[in-house]
């Protein structure tokens, strides 16, 4: 197996004792460090009504990150298309591509990235909240980029300044759409690990070459926390595990400090949920992560592995990224 290309997915986590401004400064520094470590791309994710995530406006964050770095690709992992008019997305990312040519990725997802009440607030009406609207809106977005809008509307910038377009997903549906359109496909293994192998198989078996892509190309996004020992990695993961439990119970919070997370008792159901979330991910010492990465790469055969390192302290986050990078490259 040849060395896999490595990338980063970041949520701009807001710490319990800090602000969104602090989180965005930390994400900017994290992107710079990822570039120094030769990571291929750095994506931010769109979420709303979540006090622990500061990347709710990915196009704005991407503009700042691209200006703060020199060569790393920067993009969205992703823009949730149900929340936006396709023309606006085409113009925003056409602008980004015009400002930073050859460095911008537009990852598109079909989930709202939030609860239904917030999704309605984003769209201001109930239309388009269902998954059945996604193919129509995706076709409209592609039409603006390609200059084929049936009403003659021109996205400027957009037409002639198209970023690399990706389809994101955690199910077989998105895999099939990406395959039919001949687009690269990024799978959220950190969200739905039980679906990964089947979705990637659907994508590869049904892929239709397109002007954008001659052969299938995949990213697998995985949670990754690596420390000097397994026990230390578990300590670093405690705030993330608590954040997942809080989100699942409908009460999302800012990212707890390690001390707060360690002192949170949690129910048996919450502990089981955290264990299930870790299944198939990368967490532990370098030796543990190397073995986990070898299994994940063998099972999924991605062209890229995208690491999501949700760790409280920026210094620990960077150190984990460095350790994970070494472990994965040793395994590939």
Tab-separated table of C-alpha atoms in Angstrom:
chain	number	residue	atom	x	y	z
A	1	UNK	CA	0.000	0.000	0.000
A	2	UNK	CA	1.391	3.390	-1.012
A	3	UNK	CA	1.428	6.279	1.441
A	4	UNK	CA	-2.051	7.773	1.736
A	5	UNK	CA	-2.553	11.505	1.284
A	6	UNK	CA	-3.496	13.210	4.578
A	7	UNK	CA	-5.872	16.115	5.220
A	8	UNK	CA	-7.618	17.820	8.151
A	9	UNK	CA	-11.255	18.441	9.069
A	10	UNK	CA	-11.745	21.090	11.759
A	11	UNK	CA	-14.822	22.286	13.652
A	12	UNK	CA	-13.311	25.461	15.152
A	13	UNK	CA	-14.192	24.175	18.635
A	14	UNK	CA	-15.229	26.808	21.186
A	15	UNK	CA	-13.755	26.066	24.601
A	16	UNK	CA	-15.828	26.378	27.754
A	17	UNK	CA	-13.574	29.146	29.117
A	18	UNK	CA	-13.030	30.977	25.806
A	19	UNK	CA	-14.893	32.717	22.987
A	20	UNK	CA	-15.706	32.116	19.341
A	21	UNK	CA	-12.970	34.636	18.492
A	22	UNK	CA	-10.479	32.502	20.431
A	23	UNK	CA	-11.702	29.408	18.592
A	24	UNK	CA	-11.237	31.002	15.175
A	25	UNK	CA	-7.754	32.211	16.070
A	26	UNK	CA	-6.884	28.679	17.171
A	27	UNK	CA	-8.272	27.212	13.935
A	28	UNK	CA	-6.165	29.668	11.939
A	29	UNK	CA	-3.027	28.586	13.776
A	30	UNK	CA	-4.042	24.945	13.383
A	31	UNK	CA	-4.332	25.441	9.606
A	32	UNK	CA	-0.870	27.000	9.505
A	33	UNK	CA	0.582	24.060	11.410
A	34	UNK	CA	-1.201	21.591	9.124
A	35	UNK	CA	0.407	23.328	6.146
A	36	UNK	CA	3.849	23.125	7.781
A	37	UNK	CA	3.257	19.385	8.262
A	38	UNK	CA	2.444	19.015	4.528
A	39	UNK	CA	-1.212	18.110	4.927
A	40	UNK	CA	-2.971	18.333	1.576
A	41	UNK	CA	-6.170	20.170	2.489
A	42	UNK	CA	-7.874	21.796	5.489
A	43	UNK	CA	-11.677	21.772	5.641
A	44	UNK	CA	-14.121	23.426	8.028
A	45	UNK	CA	-17.647	22.192	8.672
A	46	UNK	CA	-20.959	24.061	8.743
A	47	UNK	CA	-23.059	23.648	11.897
A	48	UNK	CA	-25.687	25.907	13.444
A	49	UNK	CA	-27.188	26.450	16.898
A	50	UNK	CA	-24.176	24.727	18.470
A	51	UNK	CA	-22.314	26.819	21.077
A	52	UNK	CA	-19.240	24.585	20.772
A	53	UNK	CA	-18.616	25.177	17.051
A	54	UNK	CA	-17.513	28.497	15.502
A	55	UNK	CA	-17.490	27.515	11.802
A	56	UNK	CA	-21.153	28.268	11.059
A	57	UNK	CA	-20.167	30.490	8.089
A	58	UNK	CA	-17.657	28.326	6.194
A	59	UNK	CA	-17.170	30.653	3.219
A	60	UNK	CA	-16.089	33.461	5.567
A	61	UNK	CA	-13.774	31.186	7.545
A	62	UNK	CA	-12.277	29.728	4.357
A	63	UNK	CA	-11.468	33.209	3.051
A	64	UNK	CA	-9.563	33.978	6.243
A	65	UNK	CA	-7.738	30.620	6.328
A	66	UNK	CA	-6.719	30.821	2.680
A	67	UNK	CA	-5.294	34.301	3.276
A	68	UNK	CA	-3.420	33.085	6.361
A	69	UNK	CA	-1.765	30.162	4.521
A	70	UNK	CA	0.173	29.845	1.263
A	71	UNK	CA	-0.311	26.508	-0.455
A	72	UNK	CA	-2.608	24.126	1.469
A	73	UNK	CA	-6.024	23.602	-0.136
A	74	UNK	CA	-8.836	25.078	1.964
A	75	UNK	CA	-12.497	24.168	1.756
A	76	UNK	CA	-15.797	23.163	3.231
A	77	UNK	CA	-16.528	19.858	4.794
A	78	UNK	CA	-19.055	20.936	4.007
A	79	UNK	CA	-21.539	23.560	2.943
A	80	UNK	CA	-25.005	22.196	3.727
A	81	UNK	CA	-26.863	22.973	0.508
A	82	UNK	CA	-30.399	22.873	2.002
A	83	UNK	CA	-29.474	25.985	4.022
A	84	UNK	CA	-28.471	28.149	1.053
A	85	UNK	CA	-29.635	29.382	-2.308
A	86	UNK	CA	-27.453	27.578	-4.903
A	87	UNK	CA	-26.708	30.874	-6.672
A	88	UNK	CA	-25.307	32.365	-3.464
A	89	UNK	CA	-23.057	29.323	-2.927
A	90	UNK	CA	-21.806	29.557	-6.522
A	91	UNK	CA	-21.003	33.253	-6.117
A	92	UNK	CA	-19.334	32.819	-2.714
A	93	UNK	CA	-17.085	29.989	-3.817
A	94	UNK	CA	-16.496	31.523	-7.217
A	95	UNK	CA	-15.224	34.567	-5.324
A	96	UNK	CA	-12.985	32.385	-3.150
A	97	UNK	CA	-11.582	30.595	-6.188
A	98	UNK	CA	-10.950	33.948	-7.884
A	99	UNK	CA	-9.056	35.188	-4.829
A	100	UNK	CA	-7.120	31.942	-4.264
A	101	UNK	CA	-7.023	30.091	-7.606
A	102	UNK	CA	-6.359	26.377	-7.454
A	103	UNK	CA	-6.690	26.159	-3.656
A	104	UNK	CA	-10.446	26.102	-2.930
A	105	UNK	CA	-12.638	23.032	-2.351
A	106	UNK	CA	-16.424	23.125	-2.170
A	107	UNK	CA	-17.669	20.098	-0.276
A	108	UNK	CA	-21.468	19.836	-0.470
A	109	UNK	CA	-23.719	17.989	1.971
A	110	UNK	CA	-27.457	17.408	1.995
A	111	UNK	CA	-28.147	17.486	5.748
A	112	UNK	CA	-28.990	20.857	7.363
A	113	UNK	CA	-26.253	20.487	9.990
A	114	UNK	CA	-28.675	21.504	12.712
A	115	UNK	CA	-32.149	20.938	14.154
A	116	UNK	CA	-35.323	21.516	12.133
A	117	UNK	CA	-36.267	24.772	13.897
A	118	UNK	CA	-32.882	26.282	13.083
A	119	UNK	CA	-33.067	24.927	9.536
A	120	UNK	CA	-36.348	26.795	9.072
A	121	UNK	CA	-34.740	29.960	10.435
A	122	UNK	CA	-31.949	29.583	7.878
A	123	UNK	CA	-34.306	29.053	4.946
A	124	UNK	CA	-37.157	31.252	6.306
A	125	UNK	CA	-39.676	28.701	5.039
A	126	UNK	CA	-40.193	24.933	5.087
A	127	UNK	CA	-39.459	24.408	1.388
A	128	UNK	CA	-36.273	22.553	0.665
A	129	UNK	CA	-35.873	21.066	4.141
A	130	UNK	CA	-36.397	17.527	2.899
A	131	UNK	CA	-33.763	15.395	1.189
A	132	UNK	CA	-35.949	15.165	-1.924
A	133	UNK	CA	-34.996	18.756	-2.844
A	134	UNK	CA	-31.272	18.059	-2.829
A	135	UNK	CA	-30.867	16.716	-6.421
A	136	UNK	CA	-32.670	19.761	-7.842
A	137	UNK	CA	-30.581	22.223	-5.828
A	138	UNK	CA	-27.345	20.403	-6.662
A	139	UNK	CA	-28.233	20.495	-10.359
A	140	UNK	CA	-28.863	24.229	-10.061
A	141	UNK	CA	-25.488	24.770	-8.382
A	142	UNK	CA	-23.692	22.802	-11.088
A	143	UNK	CA	-25.543	24.803	-13.725
A	144	UNK	CA	-24.330	28.097	-12.305
A	145	UNK	CA	-20.726	26.905	-12.272
A	146	UNK	CA	-20.937	25.452	-15.778
A	147	UNK	CA	-22.849	28.340	-17.348
A	148	UNK	CA	-25.830	26.132	-18.209
A	149	UNK	CA	-28.560	27.693	-16.070
A	150	UNK	CA	-31.809	27.341	-18.063
A	151	UNK	CA	-32.901	30.891	-17.130
A	152	UNK	CA	-29.666	32.438	-18.368
A	153	UNK	CA	-28.528	33.530	-14.911
A	154	UNK	CA	-24.767	33.963	-14.709
A	155	UNK	CA	-22.932	33.449	-11.423
A	156	UNK	CA	-20.195	36.075	-11.363
A	157	UNK	CA	-17.778	35.122	-9.950
A	158	UNK	CA	-18.644	31.463	-10.306
A	159	UNK	CA	-18.902	30.657	-13.986
A	160	UNK	CA	-15.309	30.323	-15.115
A	161	UNK	CA	-13.972	30.274	-11.554
A	162	UNK	CA	-15.133	26.905	-10.298
A	163	UNK	CA	-13.606	25.409	-7.164
A	164	UNK	CA	-13.067	21.669	-6.913
A	165	UNK	CA	-16.508	20.266	-6.132
A	166	UNK	CA	-16.954	17.352	-3.714
A	167	UNK	CA	-19.989	15.433	-2.568
A	168	UNK	CA	-20.033	14.524	1.116
A	169	UNK	CA	-22.063	11.844	2.774
A	170	UNK	CA	-22.604	9.266	5.470
A	171	UNK	CA	-24.851	6.927	3.492
A	172	UNK	CA	-25.192	5.080	0.239
A	173	UNK	CA	-27.453	7.771	-1.214
A	174	UNK	CA	-24.721	10.406	-1.451
A	175	UNK	CA	-22.290	7.784	-2.728
A	176	UNK	CA	-24.603	6.971	-5.627
A	177	UNK	CA	-25.189	10.629	-6.477
A	178	UNK	CA	-21.431	11.300	-6.480
A	179	UNK	CA	-20.861	8.264	-8.688
A	180	UNK	CA	-23.579	9.249	-11.176
A	181	UNK	CA	-22.194	12.798	-11.479
A	182	UNK	CA	-18.554	11.721	-11.651
A	183	UNK	CA	-17.580	13.752	-8.585
A	184	UNK	CA	-15.063	12.918	-5.855
A	185	UNK	CA	-16.686	11.553	-2.703
A	186	UNK	CA	-15.844	12.199	0.953
A	187	UNK	CA	-17.359	9.807	3.476
A	188	UNK	CA	-17.986	10.746	7.124
A	189	UNK	CA	-16.546	7.644	8.756
A	190	UNK	CA	-16.344	9.565	12.046
A	191	UNK	CA	-20.152	9.841	11.982
A	192	UNK	CA	-21.320	6.574	10.398
A	193	UNK	CA	-18.512	3.984	10.477
A	194	UNK	CA	-20.922	1.086	9.942
A	195	UNK	CA	-21.838	2.517	6.513
A	196	UNK	CA	-18.357	3.261	5.220
A	197	UNK	CA	-17.437	0.078	3.361
A	198	UNK	CA	-20.835	-0.309	1.679
A	199	UNK	CA	-21.008	3.348	0.609
A	200	UNK	CA	-17.499	3.337	-0.865
A	201	UNK	CA	-18.283	0.113	-2.726
A	202	UNK	CA	-21.434	1.682	-4.215
A	203	UNK	CA	-19.466	4.721	-5.288
A	204	UNK	CA	-16.649	2.776	-6.934
A	205	UNK	CA	-18.913	0.256	-8.662
A	206	UNK	CA	-21.261	2.884	-10.107
A	207	UNK	CA	-18.796	5.666	-10.912
A	208	UNK	CA	-19.320	7.399	-14.264
A	209	UNK	CA	-16.312	9.364	-15.602
A	210	UNK	CA	-16.950	13.068	-16.050
A	211	UNK	CA	-15.052	16.139	-17.292
A	212	UNK	CA	-14.177	16.757	-13.642
A	213	UNK	CA	-12.899	13.280	-12.796
A	214	UNK	CA	-11.819	10.281	-14.862
A	215	UNK	CA	-11.644	7.748	-12.019
A	216	UNK	CA	-13.212	7.403	-8.561
A	217	UNK	CA	-11.542	9.440	-5.825
A	218	UNK	CA	-12.385	9.061	-2.148
A	219	UNK	CA	-11.720	10.688	1.185
A	220	UNK	CA	-12.463	8.906	4.447
A	221	UNK	CA	-12.862	11.299	7.386
A	222	UNK	CA	-11.993	9.741	10.746
A	223	UNK	CA	-11.752	10.939	14.318
A	224	UNK	CA	-8.105	10.924	15.401
A	225	UNK	CA	-6.536	11.514	18.821
A	226	UNK	CA	-2.991	10.298	19.408
A	227	UNK	CA	-0.887	10.820	22.546
A	228	UNK	CA	2.129	9.277	24.243
A	229	UNK	CA	-0.029	6.553	25.850
A	230	UNK	CA	-3.479	5.069	25.400
A	231	UNK	CA	-4.501	6.496	28.777
A	232	UNK	CA	-3.428	10.016	27.822
A	233	UNK	CA	-5.320	9.778	24.531
A	234	UNK	CA	-8.445	8.792	26.479
A	235	UNK	CA	-7.987	11.867	28.686
A	236	UNK	CA	-7.720	14.116	25.641
A	237	UNK	CA	-10.828	12.493	24.161
A	238	UNK	CA	-12.999	13.054	27.260
A	239	UNK	CA	-14.200	16.568	26.265
A	240	UNK	CA	-15.085	15.310	22.791
A	241	UNK	CA	-17.000	12.349	24.214
A	242	UNK	CA	-18.913	14.643	26.552
A	243	UNK	CA	-19.718	17.003	23.664
A	244	UNK	CA	-21.179	14.104	21.659
A	245	UNK	CA	-23.291	13.003	24.630
A	246	UNK	CA	-24.580	16.554	25.153
A	247	UNK	CA	-25.420	16.919	21.471
A	248	UNK	CA	-27.243	13.610	21.424
A	249	UNK	CA	-29.376	14.663	24.387
A	250	UNK	CA	-30.324	17.921	22.649
A	251	UNK	CA	-28.279	20.246	24.854
A	252	UNK	CA	-25.090	21.117	22.928
A	253	UNK	CA	-22.523	23.077	24.941
A	254	UNK	CA	-19.113	24.650	24.494
A	255	UNK	CA	-16.256	22.156	24.648
A	256	UNK	CA	-15.682	21.266	28.308
A	257	UNK	CA	-12.264	21.477	29.893
A	258	UNK	CA	-10.534	18.129	30.489
A	259	UNK	CA	-11.168	18.566	34.233
A	260	UNK	CA	-14.866	19.226	33.658
A	261	UNK	CA	-15.140	16.231	31.338
A	262	UNK	CA	-13.312	13.977	33.804
A	263	UNK	CA	-15.692	15.058	36.565
A	264	UNK	CA	-18.832	14.409	34.543
A	265	UNK	CA	-20.280	11.063	35.709
A	266	UNK	CA	-22.351	10.255	32.638
A	267	UNK	CA	-24.981	7.564	32.412
A	268	UNK	CA	-24.368	4.017	31.304
A	269	UNK	CA	-26.108	4.818	28.028
A	270	UNK	CA	-23.828	7.827	27.475
A	271	UNK	CA	-20.737	5.738	28.164
A	272	UNK	CA	-21.895	3.093	25.694
A	273	UNK	CA	-22.585	5.826	23.134
A	274	UNK	CA	-19.034	7.199	23.536
A	275	UNK	CA	-17.583	3.716	23.091
A	276	UNK	CA	-19.650	3.195	19.946
A	277	UNK	CA	-18.447	6.520	18.562
A	278	UNK	CA	-14.832	5.402	19.011
A	279	UNK	CA	-15.324	2.161	17.092
A	280	UNK	CA	-13.239	2.092	13.935
A	281	UNK	CA	-11.629	5.468	14.671
A	282	UNK	CA	-8.035	6.364	15.576
A	283	UNK	CA	-7.377	6.818	19.289
A	284	UNK	CA	-4.466	5.847	21.511
A	285	UNK	CA	-0.691	5.728	21.588
A	286	UNK	CA	1.312	5.864	18.345
A	287	UNK	CA	1.529	2.058	18.363
A	288	UNK	CA	-2.237	1.723	18.857
A	289	UNK	CA	-3.066	4.301	16.192
A	290	UNK	CA	-0.647	2.705	13.738
A	291	UNK	CA	-2.489	-0.619	14.046
A	292	UNK	CA	-5.903	1.062	13.834
A	293	UNK	CA	-4.845	3.032	10.768
A	294	UNK	CA	-3.547	-0.077	9.042
A	295	UNK	CA	-6.940	-1.748	9.509
A	296	UNK	CA	-8.887	1.305	8.401
A	297	UNK	CA	-6.789	1.825	5.276
A	298	UNK	CA	-6.968	-1.838	4.346
A	299	UNK	CA	-10.749	-1.934	4.828
A	300	UNK	CA	-11.603	1.303	3.009
A	301	UNK	CA	-8.708	1.923	0.539
A	302	UNK	CA	-9.160	5.720	0.474
A	303	UNK	CA	-7.168	8.072	-1.691
A	304	UNK	CA	-7.069	10.436	1.287
A	305	UNK	CA	-7.548	10.110	5.015
A	306	UNK	CA	-8.989	13.240	6.627
A	307	UNK	CA	-8.315	13.614	10.361
A	308	UNK	CA	-10.739	15.278	12.759
A	309	UNK	CA	-8.862	16.015	16.000
A	310	UNK	CA	-11.348	17.442	18.496
A	311	UNK	CA	-9.023	18.204	21.408
A	312	UNK	CA	-9.466	21.028	23.930
A	313	UNK	CA	-6.018	22.622	24.030
A	314	UNK	CA	-4.469	23.833	20.772
A	315	UNK	CA	-1.003	22.624	21.758
A	316	UNK	CA	-2.370	19.141	22.464
A	317	UNK	CA	-4.341	19.284	19.204
A	318	UNK	CA	-1.221	20.050	17.179
A	319	UNK	CA	0.828	17.413	18.977
A	320	UNK	CA	-1.897	14.827	18.373
A	321	UNK	CA	-1.951	15.739	14.682
A	322	UNK	CA	1.822	15.305	14.426
A	323	UNK	CA	1.713	11.923	16.174
A	324	UNK	CA	-1.222	10.728	14.093
A	325	UNK	CA	0.466	11.771	10.857
A	326	UNK	CA	3.569	9.750	11.708
A	327	UNK	CA	1.547	6.724	12.778
A	328	UNK	CA	-0.638	6.720	9.672
A	329	UNK	CA	2.304	7.126	7.304
A	330	UNK	CA	4.038	4.231	9.041
A	331	UNK	CA	0.905	2.136	8.533
A	332	UNK	CA	0.353	3.007	4.865
